[in-house]
PDB file of C-alpha atoms in Angstrom:
ATOM      1  CA  MET C  72       0.000   0.000   0.000  1.00  0.00           C
ATOM      2  CA  GLU C  73       1.338   3.443  -0.936  1.00  0.00           C
ATOM      3  CA  ASP C  74       0.103   6.638   0.732  1.00  0.00           C
ATOM      4  CA  GLY C  75      -3.146   5.020   1.851  1.00  0.00           C
ATOM      5  CA  PHE C  76      -4.244   3.774  -1.579  1.00  0.00           C
ATOM      6  CA  ARG C  77      -4.497   0.174  -2.713  1.00  0.00           C
ATOM      7  CA  LEU C  78      -6.004  -0.518  -6.130  1.00  0.00           C
ATOM      8  CA  ALA C  79      -7.192  -4.006  -5.191  1.00  0.00           C
ATOM      9  CA  ASP C  80      -9.388  -2.569  -2.420  1.00  0.00           C
ATOM     10  CA  SER C  81     -10.782   0.356  -4.419  1.00  0.00           C
ATOM     11  CA  LYS C  82     -14.090   0.836  -6.188  1.00  0.00           C
ATOM     12  CA  ILE C  83     -13.507   2.417  -9.596  1.00  0.00           C
ATOM     13  CA  GLY C  84     -16.101   4.510 -11.411  1.00  0.00           C
ATOM     14  CA  ILE C  85     -15.746   5.178 -15.139  1.00  0.00           C
ATOM     15  CA  ILE C  86     -17.909   7.755 -16.891  1.00  0.00           C
ATOM     16  CA  GLY C  87     -17.908   6.956 -20.596  1.00  0.00           C
ATOM     17  CA  LEU C  88     -17.673   3.332 -21.716  1.00  0.00           C
ATOM     18  CA  GLY C  89     -16.498   4.032 -25.240  1.00  0.00           C
ATOM     19  CA  LEU C  90     -13.170   2.959 -26.692  1.00  0.00           C
ATOM     20  CA  MET C  91     -11.011   4.460 -23.945  1.00  0.00           C
ATOM     21  CA  GLY C  92     -13.273   3.858 -20.949  1.00  0.00           C
ATOM     22  CA  GLY C  93     -14.343   0.424 -22.140  1.00  0.00           C
ATOM     23  CA  SER C  94     -10.755  -0.683 -22.757  1.00  0.00           C
ATOM     24  CA  LEU C  95      -9.751   0.612 -19.333  1.00  0.00           C
ATOM     25  CA  ALA C  96     -12.593  -1.276 -17.657  1.00  0.00           C
ATOM     26  CA  MET C  97     -11.578  -4.478 -19.443  1.00  0.00           C
ATOM     27  CA  VAL C  98      -7.999  -4.375 -18.233  1.00  0.00           C
ATOM     28  CA  LEU C  99      -8.842  -3.207 -14.686  1.00  0.00           C
ATOM     29  CA  LYS C 100     -11.518  -5.882 -14.153  1.00  0.00           C
ATOM     30  CA  GLY C 101     -10.324  -8.197 -11.406  1.00  0.00           C
ATOM     31  CA  LYS C 102      -7.566  -5.807 -10.345  1.00  0.00           C
ATOM     32  CA  CYS C 103      -9.830  -3.601  -8.221  1.00  0.00           C
ATOM     33  CA  ALA C 104     -12.727  -4.172  -5.816  1.00  0.00           C
ATOM     34  CA  ALA C 105     -15.449  -3.267  -8.334  1.00  0.00           C
ATOM     35  CA  ILE C 106     -16.021  -1.296 -11.520  1.00  0.00           C
ATOM     36  CA  HIS C 107     -19.028   1.003 -11.841  1.00  0.00           C
ATOM     37  CA  GLY C 108     -19.648   1.978 -15.464  1.00  0.00           C
ATOM     38  CA  ILE C 109     -21.652   5.024 -16.532  1.00  0.00           C
ATOM     39  CA  ASP C 110     -22.822   5.706 -20.064  1.00  0.00           C
ATOM     40  CA  SER C 111     -25.780   7.447 -21.683  1.00  0.00           C
ATOM     41  CA  HIS C 112     -26.132   4.705 -24.328  1.00  0.00           C
ATOM     42  CA  LEU C 113     -28.274   1.810 -23.064  1.00  0.00           C
ATOM     43  CA  PRO C 114     -26.924  -0.821 -25.523  1.00  0.00           C
ATOM     44  CA  THR C 115     -23.396   0.019 -24.336  1.00  0.00           C
ATOM     45  CA  LEU C 116     -24.401  -0.557 -20.709  1.00  0.00           C
ATOM     46  CA  GLN C 117     -26.086  -3.830 -21.616  1.00  0.00           C
ATOM     47  CA  LEU C 118     -23.037  -5.033 -23.550  1.00  0.00           C
ATOM     48  CA  ALA C 119     -20.651  -4.024 -20.753  1.00  0.00           C
ATOM     49  CA  LEU C 120     -22.694  -6.080 -18.273  1.00  0.00           C
ATOM     50  CA  ALA C 121     -23.167  -9.003 -20.649  1.00  0.00           C
ATOM     51  CA  THR C 122     -19.411  -9.254 -21.220  1.00  0.00           C
ATOM     52  CA  GLN C 123     -18.766  -8.845 -17.466  1.00  0.00           C
ATOM     53  CA  THR C 124     -16.550  -5.855 -18.199  1.00  0.00           C
ATOM     54  CA  VAL C 125     -18.186  -3.914 -15.359  1.00  0.00           C
ATOM     55  CA  ASP C 126     -19.824  -4.985 -12.108  1.00  0.00           C
ATOM     56  CA  PHE C 127     -22.461  -2.245 -12.140  1.00  0.00           C
ATOM     57  CA  ALA C 128     -23.792  -0.221 -15.073  1.00  0.00           C
ATOM     58  CA  SER C 129     -26.036   2.827 -15.076  1.00  0.00           C
ATOM     59  CA  SER C 130     -26.754   6.140 -16.758  1.00  0.00           C
ATOM     60  CA  ASP C 131     -27.323   7.762 -13.354  1.00  0.00           C
ATOM     61  CA  PHE C 132     -24.349   9.623 -11.893  1.00  0.00           C
ATOM     62  CA  SER C 133     -25.746   9.187  -8.374  1.00  0.00           C
ATOM     63  CA  SER C 134     -24.782   5.498  -8.555  1.00  0.00           C
ATOM     64  CA  LEU C 135     -21.162   6.654  -8.212  1.00  0.00           C
ATOM     65  CA  SER C 136     -21.635   7.994  -4.691  1.00  0.00           C
ATOM     66  CA  GLU C 137     -19.402   5.353  -3.074  1.00  0.00           C
ATOM     67  CA  VAL C 138     -16.581   4.985  -5.606  1.00  0.00           C
ATOM     68  CA  ASP C 139     -13.029   5.652  -4.413  1.00  0.00           C
ATOM     69  CA  VAL C 140     -11.695   6.668  -7.825  1.00  0.00           C
ATOM     70  CA  LEU C 141     -13.668   8.338 -10.595  1.00  0.00           C
ATOM     71  CA  ILE C 142     -12.263   8.293 -14.133  1.00  0.00           C
ATOM     72  CA  LEU C 143     -13.712  10.678 -16.714  1.00  0.00           C
ATOM     73  CA  ALA C 144     -13.370   8.972 -20.104  1.00  0.00           C
ATOM     74  CA  THR C 145     -15.655  11.119 -22.251  1.00  0.00           C
ATOM     75  CA  PRO C 146     -14.774  13.679 -24.947  1.00  0.00           C
ATOM     76  CA  VAL C 147     -13.122  16.878 -23.684  1.00  0.00           C
ATOM     77  CA  ASP C 148     -16.200  19.095 -23.915  1.00  0.00           C
ATOM     78  CA  ILE C 149     -18.256  16.634 -21.861  1.00  0.00           C
ATOM     79  CA  ILE C 150     -15.489  16.323 -19.253  1.00  0.00           C
ATOM     80  CA  LEU C 151     -15.602  20.102 -18.880  1.00  0.00           C
ATOM     81  CA  ASP C 152     -19.380  19.912 -18.387  1.00  0.00           C
ATOM     82  CA  ILE C 153     -19.111  17.138 -15.782  1.00  0.00           C
ATOM     83  CA  ILE C 154     -16.360  18.548 -13.552  1.00  0.00           C
ATOM     84  CA  PRO C 155     -18.402  21.378 -11.939  1.00  0.00           C
ATOM     85  CA  THR C 156     -21.173  18.892 -11.076  1.00  0.00           C
ATOM     86  CA  LEU C 157     -18.916  16.385  -9.274  1.00  0.00           C
ATOM     87  CA  PRO C 158     -19.622  17.621  -5.713  1.00  0.00           C
ATOM     88  CA  SER C 159     -23.294  16.761  -6.196  1.00  0.00           C
ATOM     89  CA  PHE C 160     -22.775  13.021  -6.627  1.00  0.00           C
ATOM     90  CA  ILE C 161     -19.359  11.785  -5.451  1.00  0.00           C
ATOM     91  CA  LYS C 162     -18.050  11.482  -1.915  1.00  0.00           C
ATOM     92  CA  GLN C 163     -15.453  13.742  -0.357  1.00  0.00           C
ATOM     93  CA  ASN C 164     -11.833  12.710  -0.924  1.00  0.00           C
ATOM     94  CA  CYS C 165     -12.777  10.751  -4.038  1.00  0.00           C
ATOM     95  CA  ILE C 166      -9.822  10.673  -6.440  1.00  0.00           C
ATOM     96  CA  VAL C 167     -10.821  12.197  -9.783  1.00  0.00           C
ATOM     97  CA  ILE C 168      -8.829  11.404 -12.935  1.00  0.00           C
ATOM     98  CA  ASP C 169      -9.647  12.497 -16.469  1.00  0.00           C
ATOM     99  CA  LEU C 170      -8.447  10.970 -19.748  1.00  0.00           C
ATOM    100  CA  GLY C 171      -9.008  14.056 -21.881  1.00  0.00           C
ATOM    101  CA  SER C 172      -6.899  14.743 -24.966  1.00  0.00           C
ATOM    102  CA  THR C 173      -6.183  18.314 -23.855  1.00  0.00           C
ATOM    103  CA  LYS C 174      -5.174  19.235 -20.357  1.00  0.00           C
ATOM    104  CA  LYS C 175      -4.919  22.946 -19.536  1.00  0.00           C
ATOM    105  CA  SER C 176      -8.634  23.769 -19.596  1.00  0.00           C
ATOM    106  CA  ILE C 177      -9.478  20.552 -17.746  1.00  0.00           C
ATOM    107  CA  VAL C 178      -6.999  20.994 -14.891  1.00  0.00           C
ATOM    108  CA  GLU C 179      -8.071  24.632 -14.565  1.00  0.00           C
ATOM    109  CA  SER C 180     -11.643  23.424 -14.124  1.00  0.00           C
ATOM    110  CA  MET C 181     -10.509  20.746 -11.666  1.00  0.00           C
ATOM    111  CA  ASN C 182      -8.760  23.419  -9.650  1.00  0.00           C
ATOM    112  CA  GLN C 183     -12.122  25.096  -9.004  1.00  0.00           C
ATOM    113  CA  LEU C 184     -13.433  22.044  -7.130  1.00  0.00           C
ATOM    114  CA  PRO C 185     -13.539  22.095  -3.313  1.00  0.00           C
ATOM    115  CA  GLU C 186     -10.212  21.221  -1.688  1.00  0.00           C
ATOM    116  CA  ASN C 187     -11.507  17.889  -0.386  1.00  0.00           C
ATOM    117  CA  PHE C 188     -11.469  16.420  -3.903  1.00  0.00           C
ATOM    118  CA  ASN C 189      -8.261  14.686  -5.003  1.00  0.00           C
ATOM    119  CA  VAL C 190      -7.774  15.622  -8.649  1.00  0.00           C
ATOM    120  CA  ILE C 191      -5.177  14.821 -11.293  1.00  0.00           C
ATOM    121  CA  GLY C 192      -5.135  15.216 -15.067  1.00  0.00           C
ATOM    122  CA  ALA C 193      -4.117  12.366 -17.358  1.00  0.00           C
ATOM    123  CA  HIS C 194      -4.000  11.440 -21.034  1.00  0.00           C
ATOM    124  CA  PRO C 195      -3.111   7.996 -22.394  1.00  0.00           C
ATOM    125  CA  ILE C 196      -1.524   8.405 -25.838  1.00  0.00           C
ATOM    126  CA  CYS C 197      -3.313   5.586 -27.621  1.00  0.00           C
ATOM    127  CA  GLY C 198      -6.549   4.913 -29.462  1.00  0.00           C
ATOM    128  CA  LYS C 199      -8.161   4.018 -32.762  1.00  0.00           C
ATOM    129  CA  GLU C 200     -10.216   5.897 -35.311  1.00  0.00           C
ATOM    130  CA  LYS C 201     -13.026   3.380 -34.691  1.00  0.00           C
ATOM    131  CA  LEU C 202     -14.692   4.325 -31.435  1.00  0.00           C
ATOM    132  CA  GLY C 203     -17.289   2.834 -29.097  1.00  0.00           C
ATOM    133  CA  PHE C 204     -17.367  -0.024 -26.612  1.00  0.00           C
ATOM    134  CA  GLU C 205     -17.640  -2.533 -29.450  1.00  0.00           C
ATOM    135  CA  ASN C 206     -14.077  -1.581 -30.458  1.00  0.00           C
ATOM    136  CA  ALA C 207     -12.672  -1.665 -26.915  1.00  0.00           C
ATOM    137  CA  ASP C 208      -9.487  -3.687 -26.507  1.00  0.00           C
ATOM    138  CA  GLU C 209      -7.906  -4.842 -23.257  1.00  0.00           C
ATOM    139  CA  ASN C 210      -4.468  -4.414 -24.873  1.00  0.00           C
ATOM    140  CA  LEU C 211      -5.073  -0.821 -25.993  1.00  0.00           C
ATOM    141  CA  TYR C 212      -2.966   0.682 -23.195  1.00  0.00           C
ATOM    142  CA  GLN C 213      -0.134  -1.847 -23.316  1.00  0.00           C
ATOM    143  CA  ASN C 214       3.215   0.008 -23.587  1.00  0.00           C
ATOM    144  CA  ALA C 215       1.414   3.261 -24.453  1.00  0.00           C
ATOM    145  CA  PRO C 216       2.690   6.584 -23.072  1.00  0.00           C
ATOM    146  CA  PHE C 217       0.392   7.673 -20.244  1.00  0.00           C
ATOM    147  CA  VAL C 218       0.824  11.362 -19.454  1.00  0.00           C
ATOM    148  CA  ILE C 219      -0.139  12.725 -16.051  1.00  0.00           C
ATOM    149  CA  THR C 220      -0.414  16.443 -15.303  1.00  0.00           C
ATOM    150  CA  PRO C 221      -0.650  16.896 -11.523  1.00  0.00           C
ATOM    151  CA  LEU C 222      -1.997  20.117 -10.050  1.00  0.00           C
ATOM    152  CA  GLU C 223      -0.250  21.865  -7.162  1.00  0.00           C
ATOM    153  CA  ARG C 224      -3.051  20.553  -4.942  1.00  0.00           C
ATOM    154  CA  THR C 225      -2.769  16.949  -6.159  1.00  0.00           C
ATOM    155  CA  THR C 226      -2.149  14.698  -3.153  1.00  0.00           C
ATOM    156  CA  GLU C 227       0.360  11.868  -2.846  1.00  0.00           C
ATOM    157  CA  LYS C 228      -2.608   9.519  -2.539  1.00  0.00           C
ATOM    158  CA  ALA C 229      -3.933  10.619  -5.942  1.00  0.00           C
ATOM    159  CA  LYS C 230      -0.472  10.240  -7.476  1.00  0.00           C
ATOM    160  CA  SER C 231      -0.206   6.773  -5.963  1.00  0.00           C
ATOM    161  CA  ALA C 232      -3.602   5.851  -7.411  1.00  0.00           C
ATOM    162  CA  ILE C 233      -2.710   6.886 -10.951  1.00  0.00           C
ATOM    163  CA  LYS C 234       0.686   5.175 -10.734  1.00  0.00           C
ATOM    164  CA  GLN C 235      -0.926   1.915  -9.620  1.00  0.00           C
ATOM    165  CA  ILE C 236      -3.534   2.138 -12.383  1.00  0.00           C
ATOM    166  CA  VAL C 237      -0.897   2.858 -15.038  1.00  0.00           C
ATOM    167  CA  SER C 238       1.177  -0.084 -13.821  1.00  0.00           C
ATOM    168  CA  ALA C 239      -1.876  -2.372 -13.816  1.00  0.00           C
ATOM    169  CA  ILE C 240      -2.731  -1.585 -17.446  1.00  0.00           C
ATOM    170  CA  GLY C 241       0.853  -1.914 -18.682  1.00  0.00           C
ATOM    171  CA  ALA C 242       1.304   1.694 -19.804  1.00  0.00           C
ATOM    172  CA  ASN C 243       4.361   3.945 -19.409  1.00  0.00           C
ATOM    173  CA  LEU C 244       4.008   6.899 -17.046  1.00  0.00           C
ATOM    174  CA  ILE C 245       5.192  10.356 -18.171  1.00  0.00           C
ATOM    175  CA  GLU C 246       4.747  13.443 -15.992  1.00  0.00           C
ATOM    176  CA  MET C 247       4.612  16.995 -17.367  1.00  0.00           C
ATOM    177  CA  THR C 248       2.671  20.216 -16.985  1.00  0.00           C
ATOM    178  CA  ALA C 249      -0.693  20.692 -18.658  1.00  0.00           C
ATOM    179  CA  GLU C 250       0.784  23.510 -20.752  1.00  0.00           C
ATOM    180  CA  GLU C 251       3.647  21.325 -22.004  1.00  0.00           C
ATOM    181  CA  HIS C 252       1.216  18.548 -22.856  1.00  0.00           C
ATOM    182  CA  ASP C 253      -1.042  20.784 -24.933  1.00  0.00           C
ATOM    183  CA  GLN C 254       1.859  22.367 -26.820  1.00  0.00           C
ATOM    184  CA  ILE C 255       3.279  18.969 -27.745  1.00  0.00           C
ATOM    185  CA  LEU C 256      -0.012  17.267 -28.605  1.00  0.00           C
ATOM    186  CA  ALA C 257      -0.943  20.127 -30.940  1.00  0.00           C
ATOM    187  CA  PHE C 258       1.901  18.897 -33.182  1.00  0.00           C
ATOM    188  CA  THR C 259       1.822  15.156 -32.526  1.00  0.00           C
ATOM    189  CA  SER C 260      -1.943  14.547 -32.483  1.00  0.00           C
ATOM    190  CA  HIS C 261      -4.201  17.480 -33.289  1.00  0.00           C
ATOM    191  CA  LEU C 262      -2.339  18.764 -36.368  1.00  0.00           C
ATOM    192  CA  PRO C 263      -2.051  15.246 -37.873  1.00  0.00           C
ATOM    193  CA  PHE C 264      -5.831  14.890 -37.576  1.00  0.00           C
ATOM    194  CA  LEU C 265      -6.358  18.167 -39.432  1.00  0.00           C
ATOM    195  CA  LEU C 266      -3.844  17.272 -42.155  1.00  0.00           C
ATOM    196  CA  SER C 267      -5.505  13.896 -42.605  1.00  0.00           C
ATOM    197  CA  SER C 268      -8.881  15.626 -42.857  1.00  0.00           C
ATOM    198  CA  VAL C 269      -7.611  18.150 -45.411  1.00  0.00           C
ATOM    199  CA  LEU C 270      -6.149  15.377 -47.566  1.00  0.00           C
ATOM    200  CA  ALA C 271      -9.431  13.448 -47.528  1.00  0.00           C
ATOM    201  CA  HIS C 272     -11.425  16.634 -48.180  1.00  0.00           C
ATOM    202  CA  THR C 273      -9.347  17.815 -51.154  1.00  0.00           C
ATOM    203  CA  THR C 274      -8.982  14.481 -52.950  1.00  0.00           C
ATOM    204  CA  PRO C 275     -11.640  14.148 -55.687  1.00  0.00           C
ATOM    205  CA  GLN C 276     -13.994  11.198 -55.247  1.00  0.00           C
ATOM    206  CA  GLU C 277     -13.319  10.037 -58.799  1.00  0.00           C
ATOM    207  CA  PHE C 278      -9.730   9.236 -57.779  1.00  0.00           C
ATOM    208  CA  ALA C 279     -10.931   6.485 -55.422  1.00  0.00           C
ATOM    209  CA  SER C 280     -10.005   3.632 -57.782  1.00  0.00           C
ATOM    210  CA  LEU C 281      -6.334   4.615 -57.571  1.00  0.00           C
ATOM    211  CA  ILE C 282      -6.070   5.020 -53.809  1.00  0.00           C
ATOM    212  CA  GLY C 283      -3.221   2.961 -52.373  1.00  0.00           C
ATOM    213  CA  PRO C 284      -1.608   2.280 -48.992  1.00  0.00           C
ATOM    214  CA  GLY C 285       0.061   5.700 -48.852  1.00  0.00           C
ATOM    215  CA  PHE C 286      -3.210   7.585 -49.087  1.00  0.00           C
ATOM    216  CA  ARG C 287      -4.986   5.197 -46.732  1.00  0.00           C
ATOM    217  CA  SER C 288      -2.350   5.495 -43.998  1.00  0.00           C
ATOM    218  CA  THR C 289      -2.016   9.269 -44.374  1.00  0.00           C
ATOM    219  CA  SER C 290      -5.765   9.933 -44.383  1.00  0.00           C
ATOM    220  CA  ARG C 291      -6.704   7.343 -41.738  1.00  0.00           C
ATOM    221  CA  LEU C 292      -7.345   9.880 -38.976  1.00  0.00           C
ATOM    222  CA  ALA C 293      -9.984  11.592 -41.101  1.00  0.00           C
ATOM    223  CA  GLY C 294     -12.188   8.639 -40.169  1.00  0.00           C
ATOM    224  CA  THR C 295     -12.396   9.957 -36.598  1.00  0.00           C
ATOM    225  CA  PRO C 296     -15.890  11.381 -35.902  1.00  0.00           C
ATOM    226  CA  SER C 297     -15.706  15.173 -35.972  1.00  0.00           C
ATOM    227  CA  HIS C 298     -17.671  15.544 -32.727  1.00  0.00           C
ATOM    228  CA  MET C 299     -14.825  13.771 -30.934  1.00  0.00           C
ATOM    229  CA  MET C 300     -12.315  16.327 -32.197  1.00  0.00           C
ATOM    230  CA  MET C 301     -14.212  19.602 -31.892  1.00  0.00           C
ATOM    231  CA  GLY C 302     -13.799  19.832 -28.119  1.00  0.00           C
ATOM    232  CA  ILE C 303     -10.078  19.143 -28.518  1.00  0.00           C
ATOM    233  CA  LEU C 304      -9.617  21.812 -31.190  1.00  0.00           C
ATOM    234  CA  LYS C 305     -11.608  24.401 -29.250  1.00  0.00           C
ATOM    235  CA  SER C 306      -9.848  23.784 -25.941  1.00  0.00           C
ATOM    236  CA  ASN C 307      -6.365  23.775 -27.516  1.00  0.00           C
ATOM    237  CA  ARG C 308      -7.075  26.429 -30.129  1.00  0.00           C
ATOM    238  CA  GLU C 309      -4.000  28.637 -29.682  1.00  0.00           C
ATOM    239  CA  ASN C 310      -1.517  25.763 -29.763  1.00  0.00           C
ATOM    240  CA  VAL C 311      -3.204  24.192 -32.778  1.00  0.00           C
ATOM    241  CA  LEU C 312      -3.084  27.520 -34.627  1.00  0.00           C
ATOM    242  CA  LYS C 313       0.657  27.753 -33.928  1.00  0.00           C
ATOM    243  CA  ALA C 314       1.134  24.224 -35.253  1.00  0.00           C
ATOM    244  CA  ILE C 315      -0.839  25.059 -38.405  1.00  0.00           C
ATOM    245  CA  HIS C 316       1.287  28.198 -38.925  1.00  0.00           C
ATOM    246  CA  SER C 317       4.498  26.191 -38.567  1.00  0.00           C
ATOM    247  CA  PHE C 318       3.269  23.548 -41.003  1.00  0.00           C
ATOM    248  CA  ARG C 319       2.139  26.160 -43.518  1.00  0.00           C
ATOM    249  CA  LYS C 320       5.609  27.769 -43.486  1.00  0.00           C
ATOM    250  CA  SER C 321       7.232  24.416 -44.254  1.00  0.00           C
ATOM    251  CA  LEU C 322       4.733  23.635 -47.007  1.00  0.00           C
ATOM    252  CA  ASP C 323       5.238  27.101 -48.516  1.00  0.00           C
ATOM    253  CA  GLU C 324       8.986  26.473 -48.573  1.00  0.00           C
ATOM    254  CA  ILE C 325       8.493  23.188 -50.401  1.00  0.00           C
ATOM    255  CA  GLU C 326       6.085  24.803 -52.858  1.00  0.00           C
ATOM    256  CA  SER C 327       8.498  27.676 -53.541  1.00  0.00           C
ATOM    257  CA  ASN C 328      11.420  25.367 -54.266  1.00  0.00           C
ATOM    258  CA  LEU C 329       9.316  23.184 -56.533  1.00  0.00           C
ATOM    259  CA  ARG C 330       7.843  26.154 -58.383  1.00  0.00           C
ATOM    260  CA  ASN C 331      11.299  27.690 -58.909  1.00  0.00           C
ATOM    261  CA  GLU C 332      12.836  24.345 -59.910  1.00  0.00           C
ATOM    262  CA  ASN C 333      15.251  24.557 -56.997  1.00  0.00           C
ATOM    263  CA  TYR C 334      15.515  20.799 -56.799  1.00  0.00           C
ATOM    264  CA  LEU C 335      18.724  20.616 -54.769  1.00  0.00           C
ATOM    265  CA  GLU C 336      17.145  22.634 -51.960  1.00  0.00           C
ATOM    266  CA  LEU C 337      13.939  20.609 -52.214  1.00  0.00           C
ATOM    267  CA  GLU C 338      15.847  17.343 -51.919  1.00  0.00           C
ATOM    268  CA  LYS C 339      17.745  18.758 -48.937  1.00  0.00           C
ATOM    269  CA  ILE C 340      14.456  19.507 -47.167  1.00  0.00           C
ATOM    270  CA  LEU C 341      13.097  16.040 -47.931  1.00  0.00           C
ATOM    271  CA  ASN C 342      16.297  14.401 -46.668  1.00  0.00           C
ATOM    272  CA  GLN C 343      16.081  16.434 -43.464  1.00  0.00           C
ATOM    273  CA  SER C 344      12.455  15.340 -43.096  1.00  0.00           C
ATOM    274  CA  GLN C 345      13.404  11.700 -43.539  1.00  0.00           C
ATOM    275  CA  SER C 346      16.110  12.001 -40.882  1.00  0.00           C
ATOM    276  CA  SER C 347      13.697  13.707 -38.488  1.00  0.00           C
ATOM    277  CA  TYR C 348      11.102  10.991 -39.070  1.00  0.00           C
ATOM    278  CA  LEU C 349      13.561   8.165 -38.436  1.00  0.00           C
ATOM    279  CA  GLU C 350      14.876   9.852 -35.297  1.00  0.00           C
ATOM    280  CA  VAL C 351      11.378  10.335 -33.872  1.00  0.00           C
ATOM    281  CA  VAL C 352       9.907   6.905 -34.629  1.00  0.00           C
ATOM    282  CA  ASN C 353      13.006   4.966 -33.564  1.00  0.00           C
ATOM    283  CA  ARG C 354      13.262   6.522 -30.109  1.00  0.00           C
TER     284      ARG C 354
END
């Protein structure tokens, strides 16, 4: 037991039994005292119970009144709606963890909660473009980076809880500030989604018969439902705009060299890009 928390003795509540929440419930089942699943979609609740992924399932937040840890696994905009309501249905000293894809706005909202709530921001860097409980996978978190963004008020007990959960699901813990997280993810996650979307949007439908692996892999993220991304883009707007500006400058440079037949400079840029890619993916 570390700092008064033991995962095996704790009741875990998960709001949102989609891909992320459902996968988390699958891998935590049997490693904690009980899992209480909350979702607004009745078929999801029925499937979660039928597969014994959760011990209790409901659409009523009041059923979470006795959980020791509450994990918010909904889209960012819904997390921001839920946080101010937490004092009305969870017990004092409950540990609250979110899995949102942006962090600054969420931890700022968490910081407005009464002091007797143990709060900590988190974001597992994993997922699929196919969402929903039906696509949940108990191996989703295996070896994935799992970022935590503690607040100044975050207790050692809350840190112990998240560390034990991360260890139980086989992920790799990384600690940073919410601001650092959002700056980085604008480039590594949010911009790639937008570029994928632009590629899919600008490619004429009549070209479909000649689409190969390159297009499919590059445009894959465009298959992500837009409602899942809008909260992310709105809450990380300034960082995403900076990432777009940086990308546009690089694309303009490539366009200029190609237009002016400056092929040596163009090849130099492409070689630098290849080196950067290999350095990043082989870390």
